[in-house]
Structure formats: structure tokens, C-alpha cells
Amino acid sequence: MVHGGEDESIARWSARRWQLENARSFEEWRRSEVSASLSNLRSLCRAVNDTVWQIGREPSATASQLRATREACNDLTFDSSAEVAAYTLQHLADRYGRVTQVLEALFAAGNLPIRQRGLTVLEVGAGPAPALYAIRDFYADLISWAAAATPDVRIAPVVVADALDRGKAWSHLLHNLSENILVRRGEKYSHSGSLPFAVRHLDLNGFSTIAEHVRELEQEVARIVDEYDRGDDYISESLAREQAQSDGVRQPSAYDLIVTCNFLTSRDSVEAFKVEISNLARSLTPGGLFVAIGSFEGNKYKYIWSELEKLLKRSSLVRLPLFGDPVRANGDVDWAHAIRAQQGEMLREFEAQGVLPICEPIYGSDEPFPEFKVLVWKNSNPPQKGRKRKI
Ligand SMILES: C[S@@+](CC[C@H](N)C(=O)[O-])C[C@H]1O[C@@H](n2cnc3c(N)ncnc32)[C@H](O)[C@@H]1O
């Protein structure tokens, strides 16, 4: 991770120790004007409302979905622009804030994966992908801070930001939202890290990272064999596979961060996806994290969280002893105000147009956000260091 030099201390550099040693300095930076943390939240909020206007062309249709996308998400397919626009307007910035809090706490505890060759992230049940946007922005800010504070440490940005969601209207929303973020920030290209421009994987049912990786690899093998054949040449499948493996394919065989945010929301969800969740637990790079974020209140969630704990106890992941208590979402006053302002601005616009249902609340900027629950597991297995990975 540290570049240059052969000296002993550099050879034994530890990401964990580096984070612990620098936790306070980074926290101070995050609260200062130099950090892009608050300005990124504000530009994300503006981009959210731009996007809601653009894709929810019928404000009355979007407004009519506000209640369902707040209270009955499990009954929705997210196949319509109105549903995804209403959901995004109410939840994205809030969830982006929650994921950011989790990342800050993980850094302070020395547990964030720090990569030199690019960070790979998967959000499961992504919807408007709050985790992908939050992680991208957090690492970009971390890189800026590290460049000034610890210039011998090189940290890579997010290079793979994969969204997994079955809702057919999410890709269109993600494309618009990522473009609007770039416009609002005056970024020509996404040089601060990859943004999601579409859903990459459609259904968690039967999903396996390794199987997807192997499928892409085999496609590449077939392509190479075919290319040789068309040039009246020959390459064996095993040589073509070696070439494909060394060139790599787009789909990683494992991710550095896998996040589910408000995805496990029905009583049977852990049981229903137990095979897929167990596969995800085997799809982390060494030091990689599986982060589950969601509601805290009520017996249903108590049951869901304990089922998830039971399931992952059988995996090789280690549960991190963090976030014992529920966490207050967006406890920072400036963050809470920015998020409430984004939501209020849009709802008041609907009200002015006469399409806001009478029962819809418009919260003031001081209305607190609820508490939420976080569980984090880490792949503490050592890296394979030079040994070839079996696939
Ligand atoms: C409540 S939303 C959460 C969105 C976002 N992660 C957040 O925190 O706001 C749950 C999402 O899970 C998706 N979903 C539900 N079942 C799924 C499945 N079997 N495979 C993939 N996505 C699924 C839904 O389409 C929906 O977008």
C-alpha cells in the first residue's frame, strides 16, 4: 500500500494500524471545510431532485407512490418510473447518510479495506444504490485527505460499483442520477471513482459471484478461441483460459465490500436467500467486509437480524464487535438539514402543483431520523499470496 522504498517498516505496513493511528486526524478533516463530505451530500441532494423531475415526468404519478414506497416496499416491483422516483426522493439521501456514518465508524475502528489497485463493491437489493454512491464519495474524500496527510500511502478509488436489483426501472434512474451528479459537481468524467450507470445483476435468486465470474471467463475463452480460428490459427482451450485469466474479466470473483441496505425486510428473507447469502459470504476478498444495514425497531427485525447472525456464524467470516447499539441516522445537524431540505423542496413543489396527497407529511429541517441497525462481518482469512486461486 505504501509506495517506494525497501525499508522494513514499509514492508510491514498495516492498513489497520494506519487507520487507527490516523482516525482522529481524518475525523477532523471530515468535519472541516476542506473535506468534500458535506458538499458531496448537497450535490447528491440536488442531483436526486433533478433526477426525480426528469424521470417522474408525471408529478401526480410520483406523488401517488409516496406512501407505498415508504410503507409497503415489499409489495412493489419497482418496474415503473413513478415508483423508483418516489422511493429515491424519500430515501436515497437518508440512506447515503447512514452508509457514510458506517464507513466513518469502520475507518475509526481500523476495519475498512484499503486497496491500491481499486476497490470493488456490490450492493444487493440496491434500489437507488445509496451504498454505491456513499462508498464512492467516502473513498474519494479519503484519498484527498491521505494525499495531504500521509502522502506515502496510496489508496485506490472504487473501480467496480455493481448494483444487484430486480426492479426493471432502476437502471434508468441510476443512469440519470449518476449523470446529474457529474453535472452538479462539474465533473466531466467519473474520475473520483466508478458510478453505477445501470443495474448489473438482476436477481438475487440463484446469484453467485463466482458463477458469474466463471461464466464471463468462459465467454472470454470462447471469444479468444474463435478469434484464433478466424485467423486460420489455433489455440488450445487451456491456453486461451490462461490468457483470459491473466487479462481478467469485468466480473470480480470476489468483492472488497458487499452491502445490503434495507433489503432484508420480510420475516422469511434470510431463510429465502440463505444459499445466496452464504455464497456472498464466500465472495469477499481477504479483509473484505459484508455489511448489513436496516431497520432496528420491532420484533420482525429482531428475528431477521438474529437469523442473519445464525446463518453467518456458519460461514468463515468474523463478526466485528461494532455498532452494538442502534445508531441514530444522520445525527450530524448539517447533514440532517441538507437531507430534510432536499425532501421538503420536492414535496412542497408537489403541493404547489396540487398533486401531493393530503395525508403526506412534510418534515421540518429539525425532524430527527430514526435509529438503525448495522452488522458487519469480515473475511479475516489471509491472502493467498502468489498461490493460484482455484475457480
Ligand atoms: C427497500 S428497497 C432498498 C433499496 C436501497 N438499498 C435502500 O437502502 O434504500 C429493496 C430493494 O430490493 C429489491 N429486491 C427485492 N427482492 C429482490 C431480489 N430477489 N433480487 C434482487 N433485488 C431484489 C427491490 O427491487 C428493491 O429495489
mmCIF file of C-alpha atoms in Angstrom, residues 48-49 51-58 61-63 65-66 69 78 80-91 169-170 173 342 346 350:
data_model
loop_
_atom_site.group_PDB
_atom_site.id
_atom_site.type_symbol
_atom_site.label_atom_id
_atom_site.label_comp_id
_atom_site.label_asym_id
_atom_site.label_seq_id
_atom_site.Cartn_x
_atom_site.Cartn_y
_atom_site.Cartn_z
ATOM 1 C CA VAL A 48 -31.691 13.475 -6.634
ATOM 2 C CA ASN A 49 -34.288 16.184 -7.205
ATOM 3 C CA THR A 51 -33.494 13.096 -11.435
ATOM 4 C CA VAL A 52 -36.911 12.842 -9.823
ATOM 5 C CA TRP A 53 -38.130 15.670 -12.105
ATOM 6 C CA GLN A 54 -36.602 14.123 -15.190
ATOM 7 C CA ILE A 55 -37.750 10.555 -14.827
ATOM 8 C CA GLY A 56 -41.021 11.099 -12.959
ATOM 9 C CA ARG A 57 -42.471 13.216 -15.768
ATOM 10 C CA GLU A 58 -45.964 12.969 -14.270
ATOM 11 C CA ALA A 61 -47.983 9.647 -10.596
ATOM 12 C CA THR A 62 -44.814 10.048 -8.495
ATOM 13 C CA ALA A 63 -46.724 11.723 -5.660
ATOM 14 C CA GLN A 65 -46.478 6.412 -4.896
ATOM 15 C CA LEU A 66 -45.024 8.255 -1.902
ATOM 16 C CA THR A 69 -42.675 3.441 -1.268
ATOM 17 C CA PHE A 78 -40.103 -1.125 -8.928
ATOM 18 C CA SER A 80 -42.296 1.970 -13.070
ATOM 19 C CA SER A 81 -40.659 5.394 -13.149
ATOM 20 C CA ALA A 82 -43.183 6.673 -10.617
ATOM 21 C CA GLU A 83 -42.227 4.043 -8.038
ATOM 22 C CA VAL A 84 -38.467 4.498 -8.342
ATOM 23 C CA ALA A 85 -38.752 8.299 -8.406
ATOM 24 C CA ALA A 86 -40.960 8.356 -5.277
ATOM 25 C CA TYR A 87 -38.626 5.934 -3.484
ATOM 26 C CA THR A 88 -35.493 7.850 -4.391
ATOM 27 C CA LEU A 89 -36.891 11.210 -3.388
ATOM 28 C CA GLN A 90 -37.731 9.924 0.102
ATOM 29 C CA HIS A 91 -34.906 7.527 0.888
ATOM 30 C CA ALA A 169 -36.926 0.787 -13.637
ATOM 31 C CA TRP A 170 -33.789 1.158 -11.521
ATOM 32 C CA LEU A 173 -32.862 6.007 -12.662
ATOM 33 C CA GLN A 342 -33.986 18.056 -0.309
ATOM 34 C CA MET A 346 -39.648 18.341 -3.703
ATOM 35 C CA PHE A 350 -45.792 18.710 -5.468
#
